[in-house]
Amino acid sequence: MPKTIVVPEGTQKPIAPYSPGALADGILYVSGTLPFDKNNDVVHVGDAAAQTRHVLETIKSVIETAGGTMDDVTMNHIFVTDWANYQAVNKVYAEYFPGDKPARYCVQCGLVKPDALVEIATVAHIGKK
């Protein structure tokens, strides 16, 4: 099945061999998204809520570039470096998913850059394009 690579305008070059998103058969897979600026530096160091908002805005841009909305999200994979940030992450997360919540899981782990406190990967069903 053919796939379409999804790269929002102005996206920085990834730090590893991946694309921001891949769309196949109406399903959009958004790569693990970290709180990076255009130079791949971590933003909002020490602020889990602000990092979560930045990550979700980045994910939203990938979804919208593919023709979908945040309402199309069906699954989120959340990675946090410290459970102490879990409440802050959830508070911001709830703003982006106010109605029916997508399925998700959350794991505590180390991330590729030590100042990153959260990473989220997403699956959205936006329909066949």
PDB file of C-alpha atoms in Angstrom:
ATOM      1  CA  MET A   1       0.000   0.000   0.000  1.00  0.00           C
ATOM      2  CA  PRO A   2       1.410   3.417  -0.889  1.00  0.00           C
ATOM      3  CA  LYS A   3       2.218   5.889   1.840  1.00  0.00           C
ATOM      4  CA  THR A   4       2.511   9.652   1.883  1.00  0.00           C
ATOM      5  CA  ILE A   5       5.166  11.315   4.014  1.00  0.00           C
ATOM      6  CA  VAL A   6       3.776  14.284   5.966  1.00  0.00           C
ATOM      7  CA  VAL A   7       6.090  17.187   6.744  1.00  0.00           C
ATOM      8  CA  PRO A   8       4.563  20.484   7.920  1.00  0.00           C
ATOM      9  CA  GLU A   9       6.036  23.625   6.409  1.00  0.00           C
ATOM     10  CA  GLY A  10       8.969  24.933   8.444  1.00  0.00           C
ATOM     11  CA  THR A  11       9.711  21.588  10.116  1.00  0.00           C
ATOM     12  CA  GLN A  12      13.290  21.165  11.284  1.00  0.00           C
ATOM     13  CA  LYS A  13      15.466  18.370   9.942  1.00  0.00           C
ATOM     14  CA  PRO A  14      14.953  15.318  12.188  1.00  0.00           C
ATOM     15  CA  ILE A  15      17.800  14.261  14.495  1.00  0.00           C
ATOM     16  CA  ALA A  16      17.426  10.657  13.288  1.00  0.00           C
ATOM     17  CA  PRO A  17      16.208   8.875  10.123  1.00  0.00           C
ATOM     18  CA  TYR A  18      12.426   9.387  10.373  1.00  0.00           C
ATOM     19  CA  SER A  19       9.601  11.534   8.996  1.00  0.00           C
ATOM     20  CA  PRO A  20       7.267  13.650  11.151  1.00  0.00           C
ATOM     21  CA  GLY A  21       4.304  11.684   9.832  1.00  0.00           C
ATOM     22  CA  ALA A  22       3.356   8.908   7.440  1.00  0.00           C
ATOM     23  CA  LEU A  23      -0.146   8.503   6.009  1.00  0.00           C
ATOM     24  CA  ALA A  24      -1.316   5.159   4.652  1.00  0.00           C
ATOM     25  CA  ASP A  25      -4.861   3.986   3.955  1.00  0.00           C
ATOM     26  CA  GLY A  26      -6.343   6.894   5.924  1.00  0.00           C
ATOM     27  CA  ILE A  27      -4.239   6.264   9.019  1.00  0.00           C
ATOM     28  CA  LEU A  28      -1.673   8.871  10.048  1.00  0.00           C
ATOM     29  CA  TYR A  29       1.264   7.787  12.173  1.00  0.00           C
ATOM     30  CA  VAL A  30       2.995  10.717  13.874  1.00  0.00           C
ATOM     31  CA  SER A  31       6.549  10.005  14.989  1.00  0.00           C
ATOM     32  CA  GLY A  32       7.624  10.414  18.580  1.00  0.00           C
ATOM     33  CA  THR A  33       7.588  14.176  19.073  1.00  0.00           C
ATOM     34  CA  LEU A  34       9.912  15.961  21.470  1.00  0.00           C
ATOM     35  CA  PRO A  35       9.819  19.607  22.625  1.00  0.00           C
ATOM     36  CA  PHE A  36      12.324  20.833  20.022  1.00  0.00           C
ATOM     37  CA  ASP A  37      12.748  24.238  18.424  1.00  0.00           C
ATOM     38  CA  LYS A  38      13.848  24.751  14.807  1.00  0.00           C
ATOM     39  CA  ASN A  39      17.465  23.918  15.789  1.00  0.00           C
ATOM     40  CA  ASN A  40      16.475  20.683  17.574  1.00  0.00           C
ATOM     41  CA  ASP A  41      17.213  22.249  20.945  1.00  0.00           C
ATOM     42  CA  VAL A  42      14.860  21.487  23.834  1.00  0.00           C
ATOM     43  CA  VAL A  43      12.440  24.331  24.660  1.00  0.00           C
ATOM     44  CA  HIS A  44      10.923  25.185  28.054  1.00  0.00           C
ATOM     45  CA  VAL A  45      13.647  23.379  29.999  1.00  0.00           C
ATOM     46  CA  GLY A  46      12.305  22.223  33.373  1.00  0.00           C
ATOM     47  CA  ASP A  47       8.632  22.950  32.533  1.00  0.00           C
ATOM     48  CA  ALA A  48       6.713  19.738  31.758  1.00  0.00           C
ATOM     49  CA  ALA A  49       3.451  21.560  31.052  1.00  0.00           C
ATOM     50  CA  ALA A  50       5.012  23.940  28.514  1.00  0.00           C
ATOM     51  CA  GLN A  51       6.917  21.078  26.888  1.00  0.00           C
ATOM     52  CA  THR A  52       3.705  19.048  26.604  1.00  0.00           C
ATOM     53  CA  ARG A  53       1.907  21.987  24.978  1.00  0.00           C
ATOM     54  CA  HIS A  54       4.794  22.431  22.511  1.00  0.00           C
ATOM     55  CA  VAL A  55       4.753  18.711  21.658  1.00  0.00           C
ATOM     56  CA  LEU A  56       0.975  18.651  21.147  1.00  0.00           C
ATOM     57  CA  GLU A  57       1.095  21.772  18.961  1.00  0.00           C
ATOM     58  CA  THR A  58       3.742  20.090  16.830  1.00  0.00           C
ATOM     59  CA  ILE A  59       1.633  16.933  16.557  1.00  0.00           C
ATOM     60  CA  LYS A  60      -1.404  19.075  15.690  1.00  0.00           C
ATOM     61  CA  SER A  61       0.542  20.663  12.811  1.00  0.00           C
ATOM     62  CA  VAL A  62       1.409  17.232  11.381  1.00  0.00           C
ATOM     63  CA  ILE A  63      -2.227  16.102  11.631  1.00  0.00           C
ATOM     64  CA  GLU A  64      -3.548  19.294  10.049  1.00  0.00           C
ATOM     65  CA  THR A  65      -0.972  19.092   7.242  1.00  0.00           C
ATOM     66  CA  ALA A  66      -2.343  15.609   6.489  1.00  0.00           C
ATOM     67  CA  GLY A  67      -5.892  16.981   6.386  1.00  0.00           C
ATOM     68  CA  GLY A  68      -7.099  15.925   9.833  1.00  0.00           C
ATOM     69  CA  THR A  69      -7.854  17.398  13.237  1.00  0.00           C
ATOM     70  CA  MET A  70      -7.034  16.464  16.813  1.00  0.00           C
ATOM     71  CA  ASP A  71     -10.505  14.869  16.972  1.00  0.00           C
ATOM     72  CA  ASP A  72      -9.152  12.212  14.597  1.00  0.00           C
ATOM     73  CA  VAL A  73      -6.551  11.012  17.131  1.00  0.00           C
ATOM     74  CA  THR A  74      -7.231   7.431  18.211  1.00  0.00           C
ATOM     75  CA  MET A  75      -4.045   6.545  20.124  1.00  0.00           C
ATOM     76  CA  ASN A  76      -1.248   8.354  21.935  1.00  0.00           C
ATOM     77  CA  HIS A  77       1.976   6.854  23.222  1.00  0.00           C
ATOM     78  CA  ILE A  78       3.330   9.074  26.009  1.00  0.00           C
ATOM     79  CA  PHE A  79       6.816   8.907  27.469  1.00  0.00           C
ATOM     80  CA  VAL A  80       7.818  10.881  30.565  1.00  0.00           C
ATOM     81  CA  THR A  81      11.168  11.019  32.297  1.00  0.00           C
ATOM     82  CA  ASP A  82       9.702  11.398  35.795  1.00  0.00           C
ATOM     83  CA  TRP A  83       6.316  10.491  37.267  1.00  0.00           C
ATOM     84  CA  ALA A  84       6.502  13.769  39.188  1.00  0.00           C
ATOM     85  CA  ASN A  85       5.546  15.459  35.871  1.00  0.00           C
ATOM     86  CA  TYR A  86       2.568  13.183  35.184  1.00  0.00           C
ATOM     87  CA  GLN A  87      -0.051  15.594  36.581  1.00  0.00           C
ATOM     88  CA  ALA A  88       1.316  18.556  34.577  1.00  0.00           C
ATOM     89  CA  VAL A  89       1.358  16.487  31.390  1.00  0.00           C
ATOM     90  CA  ASN A  90      -2.223  15.299  31.974  1.00  0.00           C
ATOM     91  CA  LYS A  91      -3.525  18.813  32.655  1.00  0.00           C
ATOM     92  CA  VAL A  92      -2.281  20.110  29.289  1.00  0.00           C
ATOM     93  CA  TYR A  93      -3.198  16.861  27.516  1.00  0.00           C
ATOM     94  CA  ALA A  94      -6.825  17.237  28.670  1.00  0.00           C
ATOM     95  CA  GLU A  95      -7.011  20.661  26.974  1.00  0.00           C
ATOM     96  CA  TYR A  96      -6.216  19.068  23.601  1.00  0.00           C
ATOM     97  CA  PHE A  97      -8.661  16.186  24.074  1.00  0.00           C
ATOM     98  CA  PRO A  98     -11.674  17.722  25.857  1.00  0.00           C
ATOM     99  CA  GLY A  99     -14.324  15.315  24.542  1.00  0.00           C
ATOM    100  CA  ASP A 100     -13.973  11.617  23.926  1.00  0.00           C
ATOM    101  CA  LYS A 101     -10.419  10.678  24.839  1.00  0.00           C
ATOM    102  CA  PRO A 102      -8.171   8.661  22.551  1.00  0.00           C
ATOM    103  CA  ALA A 103      -6.661   5.442  23.820  1.00  0.00           C
ATOM    104  CA  ARG A 104      -3.171   5.898  25.259  1.00  0.00           C
ATOM    105  CA  TYR A 105      -0.429   4.612  27.442  1.00  0.00           C
ATOM    106  CA  CYS A 106       2.257   6.374  29.440  1.00  0.00           C
ATOM    107  CA  VAL A 107       5.708   5.027  30.261  1.00  0.00           C
ATOM    108  CA  GLN A 108       8.515   6.478  32.370  1.00  0.00           C
ATOM    109  CA  CYS A 109      11.847   6.289  30.564  1.00  0.00           C
ATOM    110  CA  GLY A 110      14.940   8.179  29.466  1.00  0.00           C
ATOM    111  CA  LEU A 111      14.628  10.357  26.349  1.00  0.00           C
ATOM    112  CA  VAL A 112      17.127  11.176  23.610  1.00  0.00           C
ATOM    113  CA  LYS A 113      17.952  14.612  25.095  1.00  0.00           C
ATOM    114  CA  PRO A 114      18.246  14.919  28.891  1.00  0.00           C
ATOM    115  CA  ASP A 115      16.339  18.236  29.086  1.00  0.00           C
ATOM    116  CA  ALA A 116      13.287  16.730  27.349  1.00  0.00           C
ATOM    117  CA  LEU A 117      10.657  15.746  29.922  1.00  0.00           C
ATOM    118  CA  VAL A 118       7.976  14.357  27.579  1.00  0.00           C
ATOM    119  CA  GLU A 119       7.657  12.703  24.179  1.00  0.00           C
ATOM    120  CA  ILE A 120       4.399  11.733  22.451  1.00  0.00           C
ATOM    121  CA  ALA A 121       3.747   9.585  19.366  1.00  0.00           C
ATOM    122  CA  THR A 122       0.261   9.588  17.840  1.00  0.00           C
ATOM    123  CA  VAL A 123      -2.023   7.607  15.559  1.00  0.00           C
ATOM    124  CA  ALA A 124      -4.943   9.392  13.872  1.00  0.00           C
ATOM    125  CA  HIS A 125      -7.592   8.001  11.532  1.00  0.00           C
ATOM    126  CA  ILE A 126      -8.272  10.840   9.132  1.00  0.00           C
ATOM    127  CA  GLY A 127      -9.924   8.922   6.330  1.00  0.00           C
ATOM    128  CA  LYS A 128      -8.656   7.798   2.981  1.00  0.00           C
ATOM    129  CA  LYS A 129      -7.141  10.601   0.928  1.00  0.00           C
TER     130      LYS A 129
END
